Short mmCIF file of C-alpha atoms in Angstrom, two decimals:
data_model
loop_
_atom_site.label_atom_id
_atom_site.label_comp_id
_atom_site.label_asym_id
_atom_site.label_seq_id
_atom_site.Cartn_x
_atom_site.Cartn_y
_atom_site.Cartn_z
CA MET A 1 -13.87 -4.86 -19.35
CA ARG A 2 -10.58 -3.12 -19.68
CA ALA A 3 -9.51 0.29 -18.47
CA HIS A 4 -6.99 2.28 -20.42
CA PHE A 5 -4.59 4.90 -19.07
CA GLY A 6 -2.27 6.53 -21.54
CA CYS A 7 -0.74 4.05 -23.95
CA ARG A 8 -0.81 1.03 -21.60
CA SER A 9 -3.72 -1.02 -20.29
CA TRP A 10 -4.31 -3.58 -17.74
CA PRO A 11 -7.30 -5.85 -16.91
CA ILE A 12 -9.90 -4.94 -14.24
CA ARG A 13 -10.81 -7.89 -12.15
CA ARG A 14 -14.45 -8.81 -11.98
CA LEU A 15 -16.39 -8.27 -8.82
CA ALA A 16 -16.60 -11.22 -6.47
CA VAL A 17 -19.96 -12.92 -6.73
CA ALA A 18 -19.24 -15.60 -4.17
CA LEU A 19 -16.45 -15.12 -1.65
CA THR A 20 -17.43 -17.87 0.75
CA PRO A 21 -20.34 -20.22 1.47
CA GLY A 22 -23.70 -18.94 2.72
CA LEU A 23 -22.79 -17.97 6.25
CA LEU A 24 -20.02 -15.66 5.09
CA LEU A 25 -22.01 -14.02 2.33
CA ALA A 26 -24.67 -13.06 4.88
CA ALA A 27 -22.07 -11.08 6.78
CA LEU A 28 -21.11 -8.93 3.75
CA LEU A 29 -22.91 -5.62 3.86
CA GLY A 30 -22.33 -2.79 1.46
CA MET A 31 -21.34 0.77 2.34
CA SER A 32 -24.05 3.53 2.68
CA ASN A 33 -25.00 5.31 -0.46
CA GLY A 34 -22.07 7.49 -1.34
CA ALA A 35 -19.44 9.06 0.93
CA PRO A 36 -19.92 12.71 1.87
CA ALA A 37 -17.95 15.15 -0.20
CA LEU A 38 -15.51 17.31 1.52
CA ALA A 39 -16.35 20.94 1.80
CA GLN A 40 -14.70 23.06 -0.87
CA ALA A 41 -11.77 24.90 0.53
CA ARG A 42 -12.42 28.68 1.02
CA SER A 43 -10.70 30.73 -1.65
CA GLU A 44 -9.19 33.98 -0.71
CA SER A 45 -7.16 36.42 -2.81
CA PRO A 46 -3.55 36.15 -2.01
CA PRO A 47 -1.71 39.32 -1.14
CA PRO A 48 0.09 41.12 -3.98
CA ALA A 49 3.36 39.36 -4.58
CA ALA A 50 6.49 41.39 -3.99
CA ARG A 51 8.53 42.25 -7.01
CA ALA A 52 11.18 39.52 -7.52
CA ALA A 53 14.66 40.69 -7.86
CA PRO A 54 16.16 40.16 -11.30
CA ALA A 55 18.33 37.06 -11.52
CA ASP A 56 21.55 39.12 -11.96
CA GLU A 57 20.83 40.96 -8.70
CA GLN A 58 20.71 37.72 -6.55
CA PRO A 59 24.04 36.67 -5.20
CA ILE A 60 24.98 33.25 -6.63
CA ASP A 61 26.44 31.93 -3.43
CA THR A 62 23.24 32.75 -1.46
CA VAL A 63 21.12 30.90 -4.09
CA THR A 64 23.44 27.90 -3.86
CA VAL A 65 23.28 27.78 -0.11
CA GLU A 66 19.46 27.89 -0.09
CA ALA A 67 19.20 25.12 -2.71
CA GLU A 68 21.53 22.96 -0.62
CA ARG A 69 19.45 23.58 2.47
CA ALA A 70 16.32 22.68 0.62
CA LYS A 71 17.76 19.39 -0.66
CA ALA A 72 19.10 18.56 2.90
CA LEU A 73 15.57 19.18 4.27
CA VAL A 74 13.99 16.89 1.60
CA ARG A 75 16.51 14.11 2.53
CA LYS A 76 15.73 14.46 6.20
CA GLN A 77 11.93 14.45 5.68
CA VAL A 78 12.07 11.49 3.32
CA SER A 79 14.40 9.49 5.58
CA ALA A 80 12.04 9.98 8.63
CA PHE A 81 8.97 9.10 6.49
CA VAL A 82 10.42 5.86 5.02
CA SER A 83 11.82 4.74 8.30
CA ALA A 84 8.49 5.33 10.11
CA ILE A 85 6.13 3.53 7.83
CA THR A 86 8.24 0.63 6.54
CA VAL A 87 8.12 -2.79 8.19
CA ALA A 88 11.80 -3.78 8.00
CA PRO A 89 12.64 -6.91 10.11
CA PHE A 90 16.26 -7.30 11.13
CA GLN A 91 18.23 -9.38 8.52
CA ASP A 92 15.05 -9.74 6.37
CA THR A 93 14.06 -8.21 3.17
CA LEU A 94 11.14 -5.74 2.50
CA LYS A 95 8.04 -7.50 1.25
CA ARG A 96 6.46 -6.73 -2.10
CA TRP A 97 4.63 -8.50 -4.85
CA ARG A 98 6.37 -10.52 -7.43
CA ALA A 99 3.45 -12.76 -8.38
CA PRO A 100 0.98 -10.84 -10.51
CA LEU A 101 -1.62 -9.02 -8.36
CA CYS A 102 -5.19 -10.23 -8.64
CA PRO A 103 -7.53 -8.03 -6.53
CA MET A 104 -11.14 -9.04 -5.64
CA VAL A 105 -13.85 -6.93 -3.93
CA ALA A 106 -16.81 -8.37 -2.05
CA GLY A 107 -19.67 -6.71 -0.05
CA LEU A 108 -20.40 -3.74 -2.33
CA PRO A 109 -22.78 -3.04 -5.18
CA ARG A 110 -21.24 -3.83 -8.62
CA SER A 111 -20.70 -0.23 -9.69
CA GLN A 112 -18.90 0.70 -6.34
CA GLY A 113 -16.86 -2.55 -6.43
CA GLU A 114 -15.66 -1.88 -9.94
CA PHE A 115 -14.69 1.61 -8.98
CA PHE A 116 -12.30 0.28 -6.18
CA LEU A 117 -10.95 -2.35 -8.53
CA GLU A 118 -10.16 0.17 -11.26
CA LYS A 119 -8.59 2.61 -8.81
CA ILE A 120 -6.45 0.02 -7.09
CA SER A 121 -5.31 -1.47 -10.40
CA GLN A 122 -4.40 2.03 -11.64
CA ILE A 123 -2.23 2.67 -8.59
CA ALA A 124 -0.52 -0.70 -8.80
CA HIS A 125 0.25 -0.14 -12.43
CA GLU A 126 1.74 3.24 -11.85
CA ALA A 127 3.90 1.90 -8.98
CA GLY A 128 5.29 -0.94 -11.13
CA THR A 129 3.43 -3.83 -9.45
CA PRO A 130 2.81 -6.77 -11.80
CA LEU A 131 -0.89 -7.35 -12.63
CA ALA A 132 -2.58 -10.60 -13.46
CA PRO A 133 -4.79 -11.16 -16.51
CA GLU A 134 -8.59 -10.61 -16.11
CA ARG A 135 -9.25 -14.22 -15.30
CA CYS A 136 -7.03 -15.04 -12.33
CA GLU A 137 -7.15 -16.54 -8.83
CA ALA A 138 -7.54 -13.70 -6.27
CA ASN A 139 -4.59 -13.05 -3.99
CA LEU A 140 -5.80 -9.69 -2.71
CA ALA A 141 -9.21 -9.94 -1.06
CA ILE A 142 -10.95 -6.71 -0.19
CA VAL A 143 -14.13 -7.33 1.95
CA PHE A 144 -16.63 -4.72 3.06
CA THR A 145 -18.77 -5.65 6.01
CA SER A 146 -20.54 -4.15 9.02
CA ARG A 147 -19.64 -7.22 11.05
CA PRO A 148 -15.96 -7.92 10.59
CA GLU A 149 -15.42 -9.96 13.76
CA GLU A 150 -18.24 -12.40 12.83
CA LEU A 151 -17.11 -12.64 9.27
CA LEU A 152 -13.34 -13.32 10.12
CA ARG A 153 -14.19 -15.94 12.75
CA ALA A 154 -16.44 -17.78 10.32
CA TRP A 155 -14.02 -17.47 7.49
CA SER A 156 -11.04 -18.67 9.50
CA ARG A 157 -13.00 -21.82 10.58
CA ARG A 158 -13.71 -22.72 6.93
CA ASN A 159 -10.20 -21.79 5.63
CA VAL A 160 -7.35 -22.96 7.72
CA LYS A 161 -4.92 -21.23 5.42
CA LEU A 162 -6.43 -17.73 5.86
CA PHE A 163 -3.92 -16.73 8.53
CA LEU A 164 -1.12 -18.96 7.37
CA GLY A 165 1.55 -19.86 9.98
CA ALA A 166 0.16 -17.42 12.68
CA GLY A 167 -0.52 -18.38 16.23
CA ALA A 168 -3.87 -18.38 17.88
CA ARG A 169 -3.18 -15.25 20.03
CA ARG A 170 -2.02 -13.21 17.08
CA ILE A 171 -5.09 -14.23 14.98
CA SER A 172 -7.50 -13.40 17.87
CA ARG A 173 -5.88 -10.01 18.33
CA PHE A 174 -6.24 -9.21 14.67
CA ILE A 175 -9.93 -10.22 14.67
CA ASP A 176 -10.82 -8.23 17.78
CA GLU A 177 -8.94 -5.04 16.96
CA SER A 178 -11.24 -2.11 16.43
CA ARG A 179 -9.80 -0.58 13.19
CA PRO A 180 -11.74 0.90 10.27
CA VAL A 181 -9.53 -1.16 7.95
CA ARG A 182 -7.86 -4.46 9.03
CA ILE A 183 -4.89 -5.71 6.99
CA TRP A 184 -3.41 -9.21 7.09
CA TYR A 185 -0.21 -10.10 5.08
CA ASN A 186 0.76 -13.71 4.15
CA SER A 187 4.22 -13.94 2.63
CA THR A 188 6.46 -16.65 1.25
CA LEU A 189 10.27 -17.02 1.06
CA MET A 190 11.92 -17.67 -2.26
CA ALA A 191 15.33 -17.40 -3.85
CA VAL A 192 16.35 -14.00 -4.95
CA ASP A 193 16.44 -15.19 -8.61
CA GLY A 194 12.76 -16.09 -8.43
CA MET A 195 13.31 -19.85 -8.09
CA ALA A 196 11.36 -21.78 -5.41
CA LEU A 197 13.43 -23.02 -2.52
CA GLY A 198 14.15 -26.70 -2.41
CA GLU A 199 13.63 -28.84 0.71
CA PHE A 200 16.30 -30.69 2.73
CA GLN A 201 14.94 -33.71 4.56
CA ASP A 202 16.17 -34.53 8.01
CA ILE A 203 14.76 -36.20 11.07
CA ALA A 204 12.85 -33.03 11.93
CA GLY A 205 11.13 -32.90 8.57
CA GLY A 206 11.50 -30.66 5.49
CA VAL A 207 13.99 -27.74 5.86
CA PRO A 208 14.00 -25.00 3.17
CA ASN A 209 17.13 -25.27 1.12
CA ASN A 210 18.48 -22.75 -1.45
CA PRO A 211 20.66 -24.42 -4.15
CA HIS A 212 21.35 -20.93 -5.73
CA ALA A 213 22.94 -19.31 -2.69
CA ARG A 214 25.75 -16.81 -3.12
CA ALA A 215 28.48 -15.58 -0.72
CA SER A 216 27.94 -11.83 -0.60
CA HIS A 217 27.93 -9.09 2.04
CA ILE A 218 25.82 -6.67 -0.06
CA ALA A 219 23.16 -9.04 -1.38
CA VAL A 220 20.90 -11.62 0.16
CA ASP A 221 19.97 -15.10 -1.17
CA GLU A 222 16.33 -15.24 -0.16
CA VAL A 223 13.60 -12.55 -0.38
CA ARG A 224 10.12 -12.29 1.14
CA MET A 225 7.31 -11.99 -1.28
CA LEU A 226 3.71 -11.03 -0.56
CA ASP A 227 1.68 -14.18 -1.25
CA ALA A 228 -1.86 -13.15 -0.21
CA VAL A 229 -3.23 -9.97 1.52
CA LEU A 230 -6.62 -9.68 3.25
CA ILE A 231 -8.17 -6.23 3.64
CA VAL A 232 -11.36 -6.06 5.79
CA VAL A 233 -13.17 -2.78 5.80
CA ASP A 234 -15.56 -2.07 8.69
CA THR A 235 -18.34 -0.07 6.92
CA GLY A 236 -19.56 1.29 10.29
CA ARG A 237 -16.21 3.02 10.89
CA VAL A 238 -15.33 4.62 7.53
CA SER A 239 -18.06 7.23 7.35
CA GLY A 240 -16.69 10.79 6.44
CA VAL A 241 -14.13 9.58 3.93
CA THR A 242 -14.43 9.62 0.21
CA TYR A 243 -14.20 6.62 -2.11
CA ASP A 244 -11.04 8.08 -3.64
CA GLN A 245 -9.40 8.29 -0.24
CA LEU A 246 -10.49 4.88 0.87
CA ALA A 247 -9.28 3.25 -2.38
CA GLY A 248 -5.97 5.03 -2.07
CA TYR A 249 -5.57 3.85 1.52
CA ILE A 250 -6.28 0.28 0.58
CA ALA A 251 -3.89 0.30 -2.42
CA MET A 252 -1.09 1.79 -0.32
CA ALA A 253 -1.52 -0.77 2.46
CA SER A 254 -1.87 -3.71 0.07
CA LEU A 255 1.08 -3.12 -2.08
CA ALA A 256 3.60 -2.82 0.82
CA GLU A 257 3.75 -4.01 4.37
CA LEU A 258 3.47 -0.92 6.44
CA HIS A 259 3.21 0.08 10.17
CA ALA A 260 -0.44 0.78 10.85
CA ASP A 261 0.36 3.24 13.67
CA ALA A 262 3.48 4.90 12.33
CA PRO A 263 4.22 8.44 13.64
CA LEU A 264 3.68 10.51 10.47
CA GLY A 265 4.75 13.90 11.68
CA ASP A 266 3.93 16.67 9.18
CA ALA A 267 3.96 14.30 6.20
CA VAL A 268 0.75 14.53 4.07
CA THR A 269 -0.02 10.91 3.30
CA ILE A 270 -3.10 8.74 2.83
CA LEU A 271 -1.84 6.60 5.75
CA GLY A 272 -3.19 9.38 8.11
CA LEU A 273 -6.70 8.99 6.69
CA PHE A 274 -8.18 7.89 9.99
CA ALA A 275 -5.85 9.50 12.49
CA THR A 276 -5.86 12.99 10.91
CA PRO A 277 -8.56 12.93 8.21
CA GLN A 278 -8.50 16.71 7.70
CA ARG A 279 -4.85 16.40 6.34
CA ALA A 280 -5.47 13.40 4.08
CA PRO A 281 -5.15 14.05 0.36
CA ALA A 282 -8.59 14.18 -1.19
CA ASP A 283 -7.49 12.48 -4.45
CA GLY A 284 -6.20 9.33 -2.74
CA LEU A 285 -2.46 9.15 -2.67
CA SER A 286 -0.08 12.10 -2.14
CA ALA A 287 3.01 12.64 -4.20
CA TRP A 288 5.01 11.16 -1.30
CA ASP A 289 2.81 8.00 -1.22
CA LYS A 290 3.29 7.46 -4.98
CA ALA A 291 7.04 8.04 -4.71
CA TYR A 292 7.31 5.53 -1.87
CA LEU A 293 5.53 2.81 -3.89
CA ARG A 294 7.68 3.58 -6.97
CA ALA A 295 10.82 3.41 -4.81
CA LEU A 296 9.75 0.03 -3.31
CA TYR A 297 9.19 -1.58 -6.74
CA HIS A 298 12.15 0.05 -8.59
CA THR A 299 14.97 -0.69 -6.16
CA GLN A 300 16.70 -4.09 -5.77
CA GLN A 301 14.87 -6.24 -3.26
CA GLY A 302 17.91 -8.51 -2.93
CA GLU A 303 20.22 -5.75 -1.82
CA THR A 304 20.92 -5.26 1.89
CA MET A 305 20.78 -1.54 1.34
CA GLN A 306 17.33 -1.34 -0.23
CA LEU A 307 15.85 0.79 2.47
CA GLN A 308 18.58 3.37 1.90
CA ASP A 309 18.23 3.09 -1.82
CA MET A 310 14.51 3.77 -1.53
CA LYS A 311 15.24 7.01 0.32
CA SER A 312 17.60 8.22 -2.37
CA PHE A 313 15.10 7.17 -5.12
CA MET A 314 12.40 9.21 -3.40
CA VAL A 315 14.53 12.32 -3.04
CA ARG A 316 15.28 12.22 -6.75
CA ASP A 317 11.60 11.45 -7.64
CA LEU A 318 10.24 14.27 -5.52
CA GLY A 319 12.75 16.79 -6.66
CA ALA A 320 13.83 19.70 -4.50
CA ALA A 321 10.44 20.67 -3.23
CA PRO A 322 10.62 20.16 0.62
CA GLY A 323 7.81 20.22 3.06
CA PRO A 324 4.38 18.57 3.13
CA GLN A 325 2.10 18.99 0.13
CA PRO A 326 -1.31 20.51 0.51
CA ALA A 327 -4.31 18.20 0.25
CA ALA A 328 -6.36 18.55 -2.93
CA SER A 329 -9.87 20.03 -2.67
CA SER A 330 -11.60 18.10 -5.50
CA VAL A 331 -13.46 14.87 -4.67
CA SER A 332 -14.53 12.24 -7.14
CA GLN A 333 -17.14 9.64 -6.36
CA PRO A 334 -17.95 6.36 -8.16
CA PRO A 335 -20.97 6.19 -10.40
#
């Protein structure tokens, strides 16, 4: 099964038939039949537009000043948005996928699961994220269940690598948090040129060693890559959102490491789906969300100024249209 968009195509991953042994499969429950559609926005006739002055009647200096103010406002809004949602550890790089993405969905009927796979694959493709062939080993697991705590505890006992390198307190806090969507990121460190790090042996054991290191103040020698991402959807807490919105939220959160509780201000973004659902874009991602993902995957990860480069990229990508974008009114549901 392949989905085609424009002149390019990518494989759609098959639905997961067996995620874990029997105890885990018993914990996977599907969503209720269909998500409620949003009410159609009320349409009112706009007031008659005032007659626009001819171009030759508008002072050029006034137009120029207004354009510069609009651009300055865009830059300010973009800077605040990127800084708020991005997880940017001190002296570390932003995380993104370099290994081809291979998503898997479990806990849903086949038609609904394939809808999520197709939607997430489309978003990843448009962002510039590499995608794996149809037959691949899953590195993005998306699990729908009504009993997330029970599932995660059972799964972590059977798979010691599920929460790689994390302490018991952090794992317990993740399992017990009451969120509609839980997100766990596992990452790996590699040389900026894509080569695996070597290992220097000493009395303390193996220490990562980079034989390709460079001496530079504007570039780094090692970068953080997303290695595996786990998304657990609590089906009892996502009522009232559409499949398009939920798929957009999952895609946004799985393609970049983001702050779950970032202050979003007036920005219209799918990240506000559960905090301010009335403002969430109905089609999934807003223009700002799409621009953010493109910026992350089209700027140099090895540059120390990547975060600033992303802001400049988004300003160019969005053009000179400041302010939040209105949410769409159309809603699409899976078959």
